[in-house]
Coordinates of C-alpha atoms in Angstrom, one line a residue:
M1 CA 3.6 -5.6 18.6
I2 CA 1.5 -3.4 16.2
D3 CA -1.1 -0.7 17.8
E4 CA -4.1 -1.2 15.5
A5 CA -6.1 1.6 16.9
K6 CA -2.8 4.1 16.7
R7 CA -2.0 2.7 12.9
L8 CA -5.7 3.5 11.8
T9 CA -5.8 7.1 13.4
A10 CA -2.4 7.3 11.5
L11 CA -4.0 6.4 8.2
A12 CA -7.1 8.5 8.6
Q13 CA -4.4 11.5 9.0
Y14 CA -3.5 11.1 5.4
H15 CA -7.0 11.7 4.0
V16 CA -5.9 9.1 1.2
M17 CA -8.6 6.6 1.5
D18 CA -10.8 6.6 -1.8
S19 CA -8.9 9.6 -3.2
A20 CA -8.6 9.9 -6.7
P21 CA -5.5 8.5 -8.6
E22 CA -2.2 10.1 -8.5
E23 CA 0.5 10.2 -11.1
A24 CA 3.2 9.8 -8.6
F25 CA 1.7 6.7 -7.4
D26 CA 1.0 5.4 -10.4
D27 CA 4.5 5.8 -11.3
L28 CA 5.6 3.8 -8.2
A29 CA 3.4 0.7 -9.1
T30 CA 4.7 1.1 -12.9
I31 CA 8.2 1.1 -11.6
A32 CA 7.6 -1.8 -9.3
S33 CA 6.0 -3.9 -12.1
H34 CA 8.9 -3.5 -14.4
I35 CA 11.6 -3.5 -11.8
C36 CA 10.3 -7.0 -10.4
N37 CA 8.8 -8.3 -13.5
C38 CA 5.5 -8.9 -12.4
P39 CA 2.1 -8.3 -14.4
I40 CA 0.7 -7.0 -11.1
A41 CA 1.7 -4.2 -8.7
L42 CA -0.1 -2.1 -6.3
V43 CA 0.3 0.6 -3.9
T44 CA -2.4 -0.5 -1.1
L45 CA -3.5 1.0 2.1
V46 CA -5.1 -1.3 4.7
D47 CA -8.2 -0.1 6.8
E48 CA -10.4 -1.9 9.4
K49 CA -12.1 -3.8 6.8
R50 CA -10.4 -3.8 3.4
Q51 CA -7.2 -3.3 1.3
W52 CA -7.6 -0.6 -0.8
F53 CA -5.2 0.4 -4.3
K54 CA -4.0 4.0 -4.3
A55 CA -2.5 2.7 -7.5
R56 CA -2.6 -0.7 -9.7
V57 CA -0.7 -2.0 -12.4
G58 CA -2.4 -5.2 -14.0
L59 CA -5.6 -5.5 -11.9
E60 CA -8.7 -3.9 -12.6
I61 CA -10.2 -4.2 -9.1
R62 CA -10.0 -1.1 -6.8
E63 CA -9.8 -3.1 -3.4
T64 CA -10.3 -6.5 -1.4
P65 CA -12.0 -7.4 2.1
R66 CA -9.1 -7.2 4.6
D67 CA -9.4 -10.9 5.5
H68 CA -8.4 -11.8 1.9
S69 CA -5.4 -9.5 2.0
F70 CA -1.8 -10.5 1.7
C71 CA -0.8 -6.8 2.5
A72 CA -2.6 -7.0 6.0
H73 CA -0.1 -9.5 7.0
A74 CA 2.7 -7.5 5.7
I75 CA 2.1 -4.6 7.9
F76 CA 2.5 -6.5 10.6
E77 CA 6.2 -7.1 10.1
P78 CA 7.0 -3.2 9.3
E79 CA 10.6 -3.7 9.3
N80 CA 10.9 -6.3 6.7
L81 CA 10.0 -7.5 3.2
M82 CA 7.5 -10.2 3.2
V83 CA 7.6 -12.4 0.1
V84 CA 5.5 -15.5 -0.5
T85 CA 7.2 -17.6 -3.3
D86 CA 3.9 -19.9 -3.6
A87 CA 0.9 -19.0 -2.0
T88 CA -0.9 -22.4 -2.7
R89 CA 2.1 -23.8 -0.1
D90 CA 1.5 -21.1 2.4
P91 CA -0.7 -22.5 5.3
R92 CA -1.8 -18.6 5.2
F93 CA -2.9 -18.3 1.8
A94 CA -3.5 -21.6 0.3
R95 CA -7.3 -21.4 0.7
N96 CA -7.4 -17.4 0.2
P97 CA -10.2 -16.8 -2.7
L98 CA -7.4 -14.5 -4.1
V99 CA -5.1 -17.7 -4.8
T100 CA -8.0 -20.3 -5.9
A101 CA -9.7 -18.0 -8.2
D102 CA -9.2 -15.2 -10.3
P103 CA -6.5 -13.2 -10.0
H104 CA -4.7 -16.8 -9.0
I105 CA -2.0 -15.1 -7.0
R106 CA 1.0 -17.6 -6.7
F107 CA 3.8 -15.1 -5.7
Y108 CA 3.5 -12.0 -3.7
A109 CA 6.1 -9.3 -2.4
G110 CA 5.4 -6.4 -0.2
A111 CA 7.4 -3.4 1.1
P112 CA 5.9 -1.5 3.9
I113 CA 4.8 2.0 3.7
L114 CA 5.6 3.5 6.7
T115 CA 4.7 7.0 8.7
P116 CA 7.8 8.8 10.3
G117 CA 6.7 7.3 13.5
G118 CA 6.8 3.6 12.0
D119 CA 3.2 3.2 11.5
A120 CA 2.7 0.7 8.5
L121 CA -0.3 2.1 6.7
G122 CA 0.0 -0.1 3.8
T123 CA 2.4 -1.6 1.1
I124 CA 3.8 -1.6 -2.4
C125 CA 3.4 -4.7 -3.8
V126 CA 3.9 -7.2 -6.5
I127 CA 2.0 -9.8 -7.6
D128 CA 2.2 -12.8 -10.0
R129 CA 0.2 -15.9 -11.4
A130 CA 3.4 -17.9 -11.0
A131 CA 5.3 -19.2 -8.1
R132 CA 9.0 -17.3 -7.9
E133 CA 11.6 -15.5 -6.2
L134 CA 12.9 -12.0 -6.2
A135 CA 16.7 -11.1 -6.8
A136 CA 18.6 -9.4 -4.0
G137 CA 18.6 -6.1 -6.3
Q138 CA 14.7 -6.6 -6.9
R139 CA 14.5 -6.8 -3.1
R140 CA 16.3 -3.5 -2.4
A141 CA 14.5 -1.8 -4.9
L142 CA 11.0 -2.9 -3.8
L143 CA 12.3 -1.5 -0.1
A144 CA 13.4 1.4 -1.8
L145 CA 9.7 2.0 -3.8
G146 CA 8.2 1.5 0.0
R147 CA 10.2 4.2 1.2
Q148 CA 9.4 7.1 -1.5
A149 CA 5.7 5.9 -1.2
S150 CA 5.9 6.6 2.5
R151 CA 7.5 10.1 1.6
L152 CA 5.0 10.6 -0.8
L153 CA 2.1 10.2 1.6
E154 CA 3.9 12.4 4.0
L155 CA 4.6 15.0 1.0
R156 CA 0.8 14.9 0.3
R157 CA -0.2 15.1 4.2
V158 CA 1.7 18.4 4.9
S159 CA 0.5 20.0 1.5
R160 CA -2.8 19.6 2.8
Q161 CA -2.0 21.0 6.2
L162 CA -0.2 24.1 4.7
A163 CA -3.3 24.6 2.2
A164 CA -5.6 24.4 5.2
A165 CA -3.3 27.1 6.9
L166 CA -3.0 29.2 3.8
E167 CA -6.8 29.3 3.7
T168 CA -7.1 29.9 7.2
V169 CA -4.8 33.1 6.9
R170 CA -6.6 34.4 3.9
E171 CA -10.0 34.2 5.6
L172 CA -8.5 36.2 8.4
Q173 CA -7.2 38.7 6.1
A174 CA -10.5 39.0 4.5
R175 CA -12.3 39.6 7.4
S176 CA -10.0 42.2 8.7
A177 CA -9.8 44.0 5.5

């Protein structure tokens, strides 16, 4: 069972929601799109009310409400790749506005982005407007990209902490000089 309060606390510690685009995350979305041959790829983070896109390929919007989010379902099985081969035939998504209207999602596959403690913050996902499957190699690659997104977020978090600690040291040195 997912501890949602713990997951949201972990997400807040990364200070990533609504942050500026970063090339490393954009690269992951581009690679996912190409490997899986999908027109849409996203690096998503899920908070209490929305799914926000840290990186995106093939989609202009920056976020969707959480209750429309495929990724919000994927984070509840953090050990697995979530694959929806045809959203129009899946009772969880058949009436979803993202399926019935633009962008007309039919296919979705999302790999979890996890903290070192195992909390799922979001996914790296690929989306297509046609029902389909992923080959075994594509599934493995998408999971690998999820692990890389996790490592990038952790590196980003630790770098922020180190920068703050360094600033504190500099302030203390300036006061004592």
